PDB file of C-alpha atoms and ligand atoms in Angstrom:
ATOM      1  CA  MET L 930     -21.196 -82.227  59.920  1.00 53.00           C
ATOM      2  CA  PRO L 931     -18.022 -82.588  57.055  1.00 57.00           C
ATOM      3  CA  PRO L 932     -15.539 -83.355  58.483  1.00 58.00           C
ATOM      4  CA  SER L 933     -12.751 -80.220  58.612  1.00 56.00           C
ATOM      5  CA  PRO L 934     -10.313 -80.502  56.066  1.00 55.00           C
ATOM      6  CA  ALA L 935      -6.619 -82.195  57.105  1.00 55.00           C
ATOM      7  CA  PRO L 936      -4.293 -78.574  57.501  1.00 59.00           C
ATOM      8  CA  ALA L 937      -2.276 -78.252  54.729  1.00 69.00           C
ATOM      9  CA  ALA L 938       1.168 -79.386  54.599  1.00 85.00           C
ATOM     10  CA  PRO L 939       3.597 -76.504  54.984  1.00 90.00           C
ATOM     11  CA  LEU L 940       5.445 -75.245  51.530  1.00 94.00           C
ATOM     12  CA  VAL L 941       9.562 -75.603  52.930  1.00 97.00           C
ATOM     13  CA  VAL L 942      12.872 -75.361  51.027  1.00 97.00           C
ATOM     14  CA  ALA L 943      15.039 -77.537  53.090  1.00 98.00           C
ATOM     15  CA  LEU L 944      19.097 -76.789  53.491  1.00 98.00           C
ATOM     16  CA  ASP L 945      21.559 -79.277  54.677  1.00 97.00           C
ATOM     17  CA  GLY L 946      24.784 -78.761  54.808  1.00 96.00           C
ATOM     18  CA  PRO L 947      28.116 -79.083  56.321  1.00 94.00           C
ATOM     19  CA  ALA L 948      30.022 -75.496  58.710  1.00 88.00           C
ATOM     20  CA  GLY L 949      30.792 -73.350  56.667  1.00 87.00           C
ATOM     21  CA  SER L 950      29.725 -73.964  52.920  1.00 93.00           C
ATOM     22  CA  GLY L 951      26.439 -71.039  53.394  1.00 90.00           C
ATOM     23  CA  LYS L 952      24.113 -72.270  53.737  1.00 93.00           C
ATOM     24  CA  SER L 953      23.464 -70.236  56.693  1.00 92.00           C
ATOM     25  CA  THR L 954      23.964 -67.415  55.311  1.00 92.00           C
ATOM     26  CA  LEU L 955      22.069 -68.869  52.472  1.00 96.00           C
ATOM     27  CA  ALA L 956      19.333 -69.744  54.979  1.00 96.00           C
ATOM     28  CA  ARG L 957      19.152 -66.189  56.287  1.00 94.00           C
ATOM     29  CA  ASP L 958      19.038 -64.200  53.341  1.00 96.00           C
ATOM     30  CA  LEU L 959      16.902 -66.460  51.373  1.00 97.00           C
ATOM     31  CA  ALA L 960      14.476 -66.267  54.205  1.00 96.00           C
ATOM     32  CA  ARG L 961      14.674 -62.392  54.149  1.00 95.00           C
ATOM     33  CA  GLU L 962      14.288 -62.281  50.271  1.00 96.00           C
ATOM     34  CA  LEU L 963      10.849 -64.159  50.434  1.00 95.00           C
ATOM     35  CA  ARG L 964      10.062 -62.775  53.466  1.00 95.00           C
ATOM     36  CA  TRP L 965       9.256 -66.720  54.373  1.00 95.00           C
ATOM     37  CA  PRO L 966      10.344 -67.749  58.018  1.00 95.00           C
ATOM     38  CA  PHE L 967      13.451 -69.221  59.352  1.00 95.00           C
ATOM     39  CA  LEU L 968      14.139 -72.557  60.645  1.00 96.00           C
ATOM     40  CA  ASP L 969      17.772 -72.771  62.545  1.00 96.00           C
ATOM     41  CA  THR L 970      17.517 -76.273  63.778  1.00 97.00           C
ATOM     42  CA  GLY L 971      21.418 -76.394  65.270  1.00 96.00           C
ATOM     43  CA  ALA L 972      20.468 -73.413  67.180  1.00 97.00           C
ATOM     44  CA  MET L 973      17.699 -75.945  69.209  1.00 98.00           C
ATOM     45  CA  TYR L 974      20.326 -79.046  69.065  1.00 97.00           C
ATOM     46  CA  ARG L 975      22.592 -75.716  70.990  1.00 97.00           C
ATOM     47  CA  ALA L 976      20.458 -73.973  72.952  1.00 98.00           C
ATOM     48  CA  LEU L 977      19.678 -77.927  74.598  1.00 98.00           C
ATOM     49  CA  THR L 978      23.700 -78.583  74.902  1.00 98.00           C
ATOM     50  CA  VAL L 979      23.627 -75.673  77.166  1.00 98.00           C
ATOM     51  CA  VAL L 980      21.181 -76.556  79.963  1.00 98.00           C
ATOM     52  CA  ALA L 981      23.133 -79.577  79.277  1.00 98.00           C
ATOM     53  CA  LEU L 982      25.885 -78.192  81.106  1.00 97.00           C
ATOM     54  CA  ASP L 983      24.371 -75.462  82.860  1.00 97.00           C
ATOM     55  CA  ARG L 984      22.868 -78.943  84.954  1.00 97.00           C
ATOM     56  CA  GLY L 985      25.952 -81.111  84.199  1.00 97.00           C
ATOM     57  CA  VAL L 986      23.669 -83.307  82.637  1.00 97.00           C
ATOM     58  CA  GLY L 987      27.301 -84.994  80.941  1.00 93.00           C
ATOM     59  CA  ALA L 988      27.539 -85.098  76.341  1.00 89.00           C
ATOM     60  CA  ASP L 989      27.570 -89.575  77.234  1.00 91.00           C
ATOM     61  CA  ASP L 990      24.658 -89.301  79.655  1.00 96.00           C
ATOM     62  CA  ALA L 991      22.111 -90.520  76.215  1.00 95.00           C
ATOM     63  CA  ALA L 992      19.727 -91.282  78.280  1.00 96.00           C
ATOM     64  CA  GLY L 993      20.023 -88.413  80.807  1.00 97.00           C
ATOM     65  CA  LEU L 994      19.706 -85.867  77.847  1.00 97.00           C
ATOM     66  CA  ALA L 995      16.556 -88.214  76.302  1.00 96.00           C
ATOM     67  CA  ARG L 996      14.889 -86.998  79.648  1.00 97.00           C
ATOM     68  CA  LEU L 997      15.874 -82.819  79.663  1.00 97.00           C
ATOM     69  CA  ALA L 998      14.773 -83.381  75.554  1.00 97.00           C
ATOM     70  CA  GLN L 999      11.279 -84.117  76.505  1.00 97.00           C
ATOM     71  CA  ARG L1000      10.800 -82.067  79.998  1.00 97.00           C
ATOM     72  CA  ILE L1001      12.574 -78.810  79.262  1.00 97.00           C
ATOM     73  CA  ASP L1002      10.241 -76.396  77.268  1.00 96.00           C
ATOM     74  CA  LEU L1003      12.233 -75.034  74.594  1.00 97.00           C
ATOM     75  CA  ARG L1004      10.745 -71.578  72.311  1.00 95.00           C
ATOM     76  CA  TYR L1005      11.522 -70.787  68.354  1.00 95.00           C
ATOM     77  CA  ASP L1006      11.474 -67.714  67.333  1.00 93.00           C
ATOM     78  CA  PRO L1007      11.280 -67.959  63.274  1.00 90.00           C
ATOM     79  CA  ALA L1008      11.209 -64.080  62.987  1.00 88.00           C
ATOM     80  CA  THR L1009      14.256 -63.967  65.002  1.00 89.00           C
ATOM     81  CA  GLY L1010      16.116 -67.168  64.905  1.00 91.00           C
ATOM     82  CA  ARG L1011      15.647 -66.725  69.162  1.00 96.00           C
ATOM     83  CA  VAL L1012      15.550 -69.477  71.535  1.00 97.00           C
ATOM     84  CA  TRP L1013      13.825 -69.492  75.125  1.00 98.00           C
ATOM     85  CA  VAL L1014      13.941 -72.708  77.853  1.00 98.00           C
ATOM     86  CA  ASP L1015      11.796 -72.882  80.115  1.00 97.00           C
ATOM     87  CA  GLY L1016      10.994 -68.885  79.924  1.00 97.00           C
ATOM     88  CA  VAL L1017      15.143 -67.784  80.131  1.00 98.00           C
ATOM     89  CA  GLU L1018      16.094 -66.650  76.635  1.00 98.00           C
ATOM     90  CA  LEU L1019      19.473 -68.704  75.832  1.00 98.00           C
ATOM     91  CA  THR L1020      19.887 -66.866  71.904  1.00 98.00           C
ATOM     92  CA  GLY L1021      23.438 -66.088  73.495  1.00 97.00           C
ATOM     93  CA  ARG L1022      24.204 -68.677  74.713  1.00 98.00           C
ATOM     94  CA  ILE L1023      24.526 -71.501  71.843  1.00 97.00           C
ATOM     95  CA  ARG L1024      27.518 -70.933  70.163  1.00 92.00           C
ATOM     96  CA  THR L1025      31.167 -71.193  73.020  1.00 92.00           C
ATOM     97  CA  PRO L1026      33.475 -73.048  72.459  1.00 88.00           C
ATOM     98  CA  GLU L1027      31.706 -74.888  74.223  1.00 93.00           C
ATOM     99  CA  VAL L1028      28.821 -75.760  73.415  1.00 95.00           C
ATOM    100  CA  ASN L1029      30.384 -77.059  69.405  1.00 89.00           C
ATOM    101  CA  ALA L1030      32.974 -78.999  71.549  1.00 89.00           C
ATOM    102  CA  ALA L1031      28.848 -81.250  72.858  1.00 94.00           C
ATOM    103  CA  VAL L1032      26.912 -79.937  70.940  1.00 94.00           C
ATOM    104  CA  SER L1033      27.181 -83.364  67.890  1.00 90.00           C
ATOM    105  CA  ARG L1034      27.340 -85.571  70.882  1.00 92.00           C
ATOM    106  CA  VAL L1035      24.485 -84.200  72.512  1.00 96.00           C
ATOM    107  CA  ALA L1036      22.746 -84.578  68.496  1.00 95.00           C
ATOM    108  CA  GLU L1037      23.372 -87.870  67.524  1.00 94.00           C
ATOM    109  CA  ILE L1038      21.025 -89.479  70.113  1.00 95.00           C
ATOM    110  CA  ARG L1039      17.470 -90.847  68.239  1.00 95.00           C
ATOM    111  CA  ALA L1040      14.724 -90.359  71.249  1.00 96.00           C
ATOM    112  CA  VAL L1041      16.567 -86.307  71.345  1.00 97.00           C
ATOM    113  CA  ARG L1042      17.058 -86.085  67.307  1.00 97.00           C
ATOM    114  CA  ALA L1043      13.140 -86.801  68.019  1.00 97.00           C
ATOM    115  CA  VAL L1044      11.752 -84.900  70.197  1.00 96.00           C
ATOM    116  CA  MET L1045      13.371 -82.192  68.129  1.00 97.00           C
ATOM    117  CA  ARG L1046      11.958 -84.047  65.129  1.00 97.00           C
ATOM    118  CA  GLY L1047       8.267 -82.791  66.448  1.00 96.00           C
ATOM    119  CA  HIS L1048       9.831 -79.187  67.030  1.00 94.00           C
ATOM    120  CA  GLN L1049      10.419 -78.290  64.103  1.00 97.00           C
ATOM    121  CA  GLN L1050       6.903 -80.040  62.117  1.00 96.00           C
ATOM    122  CA  ARG L1051       5.155 -78.434  64.363  1.00 95.00           C
ATOM    123  CA  CYS L1052       7.364 -74.552  62.969  1.00 94.00           C
ATOM    124  CA  ALA L1053       6.619 -75.482  59.877  1.00 95.00           C
ATOM    125  CA  ALA L1054       2.846 -76.067  60.384  1.00 95.00           C
ATOM    126  CA  GLN L1055       2.517 -73.368  61.751  1.00 93.00           C
ATOM    127  CA  ALA L1056       4.621 -70.791  59.522  1.00 93.00           C
ATOM    128  CA  GLY L1057       2.853 -72.829  57.005  1.00 94.00           C
ATOM    129  CA  ARG L1058       6.016 -71.998  54.865  1.00 95.00           C
ATOM    130  CA  MET L1059       9.619 -71.398  56.104  1.00 96.00           C
ATOM    131  CA  VAL L1060      13.715 -72.072  55.286  1.00 97.00           C
ATOM    132  CA  ALA L1061      14.768 -74.495  57.176  1.00 98.00           C
ATOM    133  CA  GLU L1062      18.909 -75.075  57.638  1.00 97.00           C
ATOM    134  CA  GLY L1063      20.076 -78.232  59.355  1.00 97.00           C
ATOM    135  CA  ARG L1064      21.557 -81.231  58.698  1.00 95.00           C
ATOM    136  CA  ASP L1065      18.490 -83.878  57.942  1.00 97.00           C
ATOM    137  CA  MET L1066      15.903 -81.151  56.153  1.00 98.00           C
ATOM    138  CA  GLY L1067      15.642 -83.494  53.481  1.00 97.00           C
ATOM    139  CA  THR L1068      16.079 -85.940  54.389  1.00 96.00           C
ATOM    140  CA  ALA L1069      14.523 -86.622  57.298  1.00 96.00           C
ATOM    141  CA  VAL L1070      12.915 -83.978  58.574  1.00 97.00           C
ATOM    142  CA  PHE L1071      10.936 -82.674  55.809  1.00 97.00           C
ATOM    143  CA  PRO L1072      10.796 -85.066  52.777  1.00 96.00           C
ATOM    144  CA  ASP L1073       8.160 -84.004  51.335  1.00 95.00           C
ATOM    145  CA  ALA L1074       9.808 -80.423  50.315  1.00 96.00           C
ATOM    146  CA  ALA L1075       9.136 -78.485  47.909  1.00 95.00           C
ATOM    147  CA  LEU L1076      12.643 -78.404  47.616  1.00 96.00           C
ATOM    148  CA  LYS L1077      15.818 -79.880  48.782  1.00 97.00           C
ATOM    149  CA  VAL L1078      19.331 -77.848  48.341  1.00 98.00           C
ATOM    150  CA  TYR L1079      22.644 -79.582  49.839  1.00 98.00           C
ATOM    151  CA  VAL L1080      24.705 -76.783  49.701  1.00 97.00           C
ATOM    152  CA  ASP L1081      28.619 -77.415  50.130  1.00 96.00           C
ATOM    153  CA  ALA L1082      32.095 -76.220  50.059  1.00 96.00           C
ATOM    154  CA  SER L1083      35.642 -77.412  49.607  1.00 95.00           C
ATOM    155  CA  PRO L1084      37.131 -78.322  53.410  1.00 93.00           C
ATOM    156  CA  GLU L1085      39.866 -75.897  52.800  1.00 94.00           C
ATOM    157  CA  GLU L1086      37.517 -73.365  51.662  1.00 95.00           C
ATOM    158  CA  ARG L1087      34.547 -74.312  54.957  1.00 95.00           C
ATOM    159  CA  VAL L1088      37.606 -73.410  57.002  1.00 95.00           C
ATOM    160  CA  ARG L1089      38.653 -70.373  55.893  1.00 95.00           C
ATOM    161  CA  ARG L1090      35.072 -68.821  56.115  1.00 93.00           C
ATOM    162  CA  ARG L1091      34.113 -70.540  59.204  1.00 91.00           C
ATOM    163  CA  VAL L1092      37.705 -68.108  60.689  1.00 93.00           C
ATOM    164  CA  GLU L1093      36.806 -65.170  58.202  1.00 93.00           C
ATOM    165  CA  GLU L1094      34.101 -65.036  60.560  1.00 89.00           C
ATOM    166  CA  MET L1095      35.014 -65.504  63.668  1.00 88.00           C
ATOM    167  CA  ARG L1096      37.738 -62.923  63.398  1.00 91.00           C
ATOM    168  CA  SER L1097      35.437 -60.343  62.535  1.00 91.00           C
ATOM    169  CA  LYS L1098      34.962 -60.854  66.470  1.00 88.00           C
ATOM    170  CA  ASP L1099      38.074 -61.836  68.358  1.00 88.00           C
ATOM    171  CA  PRO L1100      41.414 -61.229  66.016  1.00 93.00           C
ATOM    172  CA  SER L1101      43.583 -63.584  67.941  1.00 93.00           C
ATOM    173  CA  VAL L1102      41.337 -66.692  66.471  1.00 91.00           C
ATOM    174  CA  ASP L1103      42.992 -69.028  65.796  1.00 93.00           C
ATOM    175  CA  ALA L1104      42.490 -71.189  62.447  1.00 94.00           C
ATOM    176  CA  ALA L1105      44.526 -74.342  63.283  1.00 94.00           C
ATOM    177  CA  ALA L1106      42.027 -74.846  66.372  1.00 92.00           C
ATOM    178  CA  VAL L1107      38.923 -73.741  64.062  1.00 91.00           C
ATOM    179  CA  ALA L1108      40.120 -76.383  61.680  1.00 93.00           C
ATOM    180  CA  GLU L1109      39.838 -79.305  64.082  1.00 92.00           C
ATOM    181  CA  SER L1110      36.207 -78.442  64.900  1.00 88.00           C
ATOM    182  CA  ILE L1111      35.081 -78.436  62.133  1.00 90.00           C
ATOM    183  CA  GLU L1112      36.419 -81.741  60.742  1.00 90.00           C
ATOM    184  CA  SER L1113      36.273 -83.659  64.164  1.00 88.00           C
ATOM    185  CA  ARG L1114      31.868 -81.974  64.160  1.00 84.00           C
ATOM    186  CA  ASP L1115      31.984 -83.633  60.110  1.00 88.00           C
ATOM    187  CA  GLU L1116      33.334 -86.335  61.136  1.00 89.00           C
ATOM    188  CA  GLN L1117      30.736 -87.033  64.270  1.00 88.00           C
ATOM    189  CA  ASP L1118      27.334 -85.527  62.201  1.00 87.00           C
ATOM    190  CA  ALA L1119      28.150 -87.663  59.109  1.00 91.00           C
ATOM    191  CA  GLY L1120      29.112 -91.029  61.169  1.00 92.00           C
ATOM    192  CA  ARG L1121      26.597 -90.715  62.819  1.00 89.00           C
ATOM    193  CA  GLU L1122      23.893 -93.871  62.530  1.00 92.00           C
ATOM    194  CA  GLU L1123      20.343 -91.350  63.714  1.00 92.00           C
ATOM    195  CA  ASP L1124      20.097 -89.124  60.239  1.00 92.00           C
ATOM    196  CA  PRO L1125      23.992 -88.744  59.683  1.00 93.00           C
ATOM    197  CA  LEU L1126      24.925 -85.335  57.401  1.00 94.00           C
ATOM    198  CA  ARG L1127      23.933 -86.340  53.728  1.00 95.00           C
ATOM    199  CA  PRO L1128      21.955 -84.962  50.757  1.00 96.00           C
ATOM    200  CA  ALA L1129      18.517 -86.164  49.998  1.00 96.00           C
ATOM    201  CA  PRO L1130      18.239 -89.337  47.967  1.00 95.00           C
ATOM    202  CA  GLY L1131      18.427 -88.263  44.552  1.00 95.00           C
ATOM    203  CA  SER L1132      20.088 -85.058  44.962  1.00 97.00           C
ATOM    204  CA  VAL L1133      21.739 -84.555  40.822  1.00 97.00           C
ATOM    205  CA  PRO L1134      24.882 -82.600  41.490  1.00 97.00           C
ATOM    206  CA  TRP L1135      24.084 -78.219  39.969  1.00 97.00           C
ATOM    207  CA  PRO L1136      27.876 -77.691  38.912  1.00 95.00           C
ATOM    208  CA  PRO L1137      28.397 -74.219  40.325  1.00 96.00           C
ATOM    209  CA  ALA L1138      29.208 -72.553  36.402  1.00 96.00           C
ATOM    210  CA  ASP L1139      25.102 -73.438  36.400  1.00 96.00           C
ATOM    211  CA  ALA L1140      24.373 -71.826  39.227  1.00 96.00           C
ATOM    212  CA  GLN L1141      26.439 -68.910  38.194  1.00 96.00           C
ATOM    213  CA  ARG L1142      24.790 -67.939  35.025  1.00 96.00           C
ATOM    214  CA  VAL L1143      21.246 -68.348  36.860  1.00 96.00           C
ATOM    215  CA  ALA L1144      22.582 -65.703  39.000  1.00 96.00           C
ATOM    216  CA  ARG L1145      23.573 -63.451  36.103  1.00 95.00           C
ATOM    217  CA  GLY L1146      19.895 -64.033  35.398  1.00 94.00           C
ATOM    218  CA  ASP L1147      19.891 -66.760  32.298  1.00 95.00           C
ATOM    219  CA  PRO L1148      17.732 -69.099  33.268  1.00 91.00           C
ATOM    220  CA  GLY L1149      19.375 -71.807  30.509  1.00 91.00           C
ATOM    221  CA  GLY L1150      21.021 -72.803  34.249  1.00 91.00           C
ATOM    222  CA  LEU L1151      18.351 -73.489  36.011  1.00 94.00           C
ATOM    223  CA  PRO L1152      17.747 -77.575  36.880  1.00 94.00           C
ATOM    224  CA  ALA L1153      14.368 -79.575  36.631  1.00 92.00           C
ATOM    225  CA  ALA L1154      15.382 -81.637  40.370  1.00 93.00           C
ATOM    226  CA  ARG L1155      14.068 -80.065  42.995  1.00 94.00           C
ATOM    227  CA  ALA L1156      17.076 -81.882  45.377  1.00 97.00           C
ATOM    228  CA  LEU L1157      20.032 -80.448  44.626  1.00 97.00           C
ATOM    229  CA  ILE L1158      24.449 -80.673  45.667  1.00 98.00           C
ATOM    230  CA  LEU L1159      25.302 -76.807  44.974  1.00 97.00           C
ATOM    231  CA  ASP L1160      29.177 -76.569  45.610  1.00 96.00           C
ATOM    232  CA  THR L1161      29.587 -73.135  46.615  1.00 96.00           C
ATOM    233  CA  THR L1162      33.819 -73.079  47.264  1.00 96.00           C
ATOM    234  CA  THR L1163      33.439 -71.258  44.132  1.00 95.00           C
ATOM    235  CA  LEU L1164      30.703 -68.959  44.123  1.00 96.00           C
ATOM    236  CA  ALA L1165      30.384 -65.151  45.876  1.00 94.00           C
ATOM    237  CA  PRO L1166      27.143 -65.732  48.373  1.00 94.00           C
ATOM    238  CA  GLY L1167      25.444 -63.720  46.003  1.00 96.00           C
ATOM    239  CA  GLU L1168      26.355 -65.438  43.799  1.00 96.00           C
ATOM    240  CA  VAL L1169      25.379 -68.045  45.551  1.00 96.00           C
ATOM    241  CA  LEU L1170      21.446 -66.272  46.299  1.00 97.00           C
ATOM    242  CA  ALA L1171      20.572 -65.087  43.452  1.00 97.00           C
ATOM    243  CA  ALA L1172      20.215 -68.370  42.290  1.00 97.00           C
ATOM    244  CA  VAL L1173      18.764 -70.630  44.841  1.00 97.00           C
ATOM    245  CA  LEU L1174      15.973 -66.662  44.557  1.00 96.00           C
ATOM    246  CA  ALA L1175      15.460 -68.458  41.074  1.00 95.00           C
ATOM    247  CA  LEU L1176      15.327 -71.696  42.097  1.00 94.00           C
ATOM    248  CA  VAL L1177      12.742 -71.613  44.446  1.00 94.00           C
ATOM    249  CA  ARG L1178       9.693 -69.382  42.219  1.00 92.00           C
ATOM    250  CA  SER L1179      10.964 -71.921  39.446  1.00 91.00           C
ATOM    251  CA  ALA L1180       9.488 -75.036  42.371  1.00 86.00           C
ATOM    252  CA  LEU L1181       6.256 -73.158  43.700  1.00 82.00           C
ATOM    253  CA  PRO L1182       3.439 -73.879  42.931  1.00 72.00           C
ATOM    254  CA  PRO L1183       1.645 -70.264  41.224  1.00 71.00           C
ATOM    255  CA  ALA L1184      -0.529 -69.623  44.950  1.00 68.00           C
ATOM    256  CA  ALA L1185       3.025 -69.354  46.358  1.00 68.00           C
ATOM    257  CA  PRO L1186       3.606 -66.411  48.184  1.00 62.00           C
ATOM    258  CA  ARG L1187       7.151 -65.602  46.523  1.00 63.00           C
TER     259      ARG L1187
HETATM  260  O1   DC B1802      24.345 -76.203  62.522  1.00 85.69           O
HETATM  261  P1   DC B1802      25.051 -75.759  63.016  1.00 85.69           P
HETATM  262  O2   DC B1802      26.597 -75.560  63.310  1.00 85.69           O
HETATM  263  O3   DC B1802      23.870 -73.946  64.451  1.00 85.69           O
HETATM  264  O4   DC B1802      23.987 -76.378  64.190  1.00 85.69           O
HETATM  265  C1   DC B1802      24.994 -77.455  65.279  1.00 85.69           C
HETATM  266  C2   DC B1802      25.459 -78.751  65.262  1.00 85.69           C
HETATM  267  O5   DC B1802      23.463 -79.595  64.983  1.00 85.69           O
HETATM  268  C3   DC B1802      26.235 -79.546  64.565  1.00 85.69           C
HETATM  269  O6   DC B1802      27.259 -80.243  64.428  1.00 85.69           O
HETATM  270  C4   DC B1802      24.950 -80.914  64.715  1.00 85.69           C
HETATM  271  C5   DC B1802      23.819 -81.091  64.701  1.00 85.69           C
HETATM  272  N1   DC B1802      22.361 -80.828  63.467  1.00 85.69           N
HETATM  273  C6   DC B1802      21.258 -81.637  63.233  1.00 85.69           C
HETATM  274  O7   DC B1802      22.257 -82.667  64.026  1.00 85.69           O
HETATM  275  N2   DC B1802      20.748 -82.007  62.790  1.00 85.69           N
HETATM  276  C7   DC B1802      20.436 -81.303  62.750  1.00 85.69           C
HETATM  277  N3   DC B1802      18.928 -80.537  62.228  1.00 85.69           N
HETATM  278  C8   DC B1802      21.018 -79.637  63.159  1.00 85.69           C
HETATM  279  C9   DC B1802      22.363 -78.885  63.674  1.00 85.69           C
END
């Protein structure tokens, strides 16, 4: 019997960037427009953090956290972004201030990252195509992604966006506390040894003015590079989406769903 062909590598659009850069909004909008599944990898690290807090495993107990990551049954639904651990849905509990404060420390442990990487790669392999969002999508989890975009914005703008988003749910949110939380997570995510937050190797800047031209339908601003750094500070969410959508469509192989 002839050997069965190796499964085709999944088609991945990899989006990385710091908190408040606009990458989550972009990832969701892009997945909706393309009708592709969406992988929110931060939700996986957050779900593990909820369980660690519940079970009293401290953020400084690397061995305990690694064991926990290996033992739990973590499920993520790419169609809805919902997460479960050992059959219990945790989606509504992953974005609390307690989880925000602990998650970066959980995510810096090498053995935890190895388990998460396995979950993420299996998810994409099962779906066949994926918009994947996180900190190490283009650098570690999907190094062969069809397109890698490192989404960035100035620290002031990132804080402003996050405050606006949080105040829509709770008008009493303190801007200084949000700034401090973002700054400390930036430091931990970019400064850690394991899969630090950074653009994929060989990434080139895509000037916002060129992205804006593409968003208006002018193909002259489409870059040839497939690993880009996009500063969204001066761009509206709709401009970011239109520009990256044009880029994805130009980067995909001809037969790919678009
Ligand atoms: O994207 P987010 O804010 O939900 O991510 C939560 C934390 O998880 C973030 O501080 C860093 C970590 N994370 C990571 O280390 N690697 C990923 N691929 C995604 C998130």
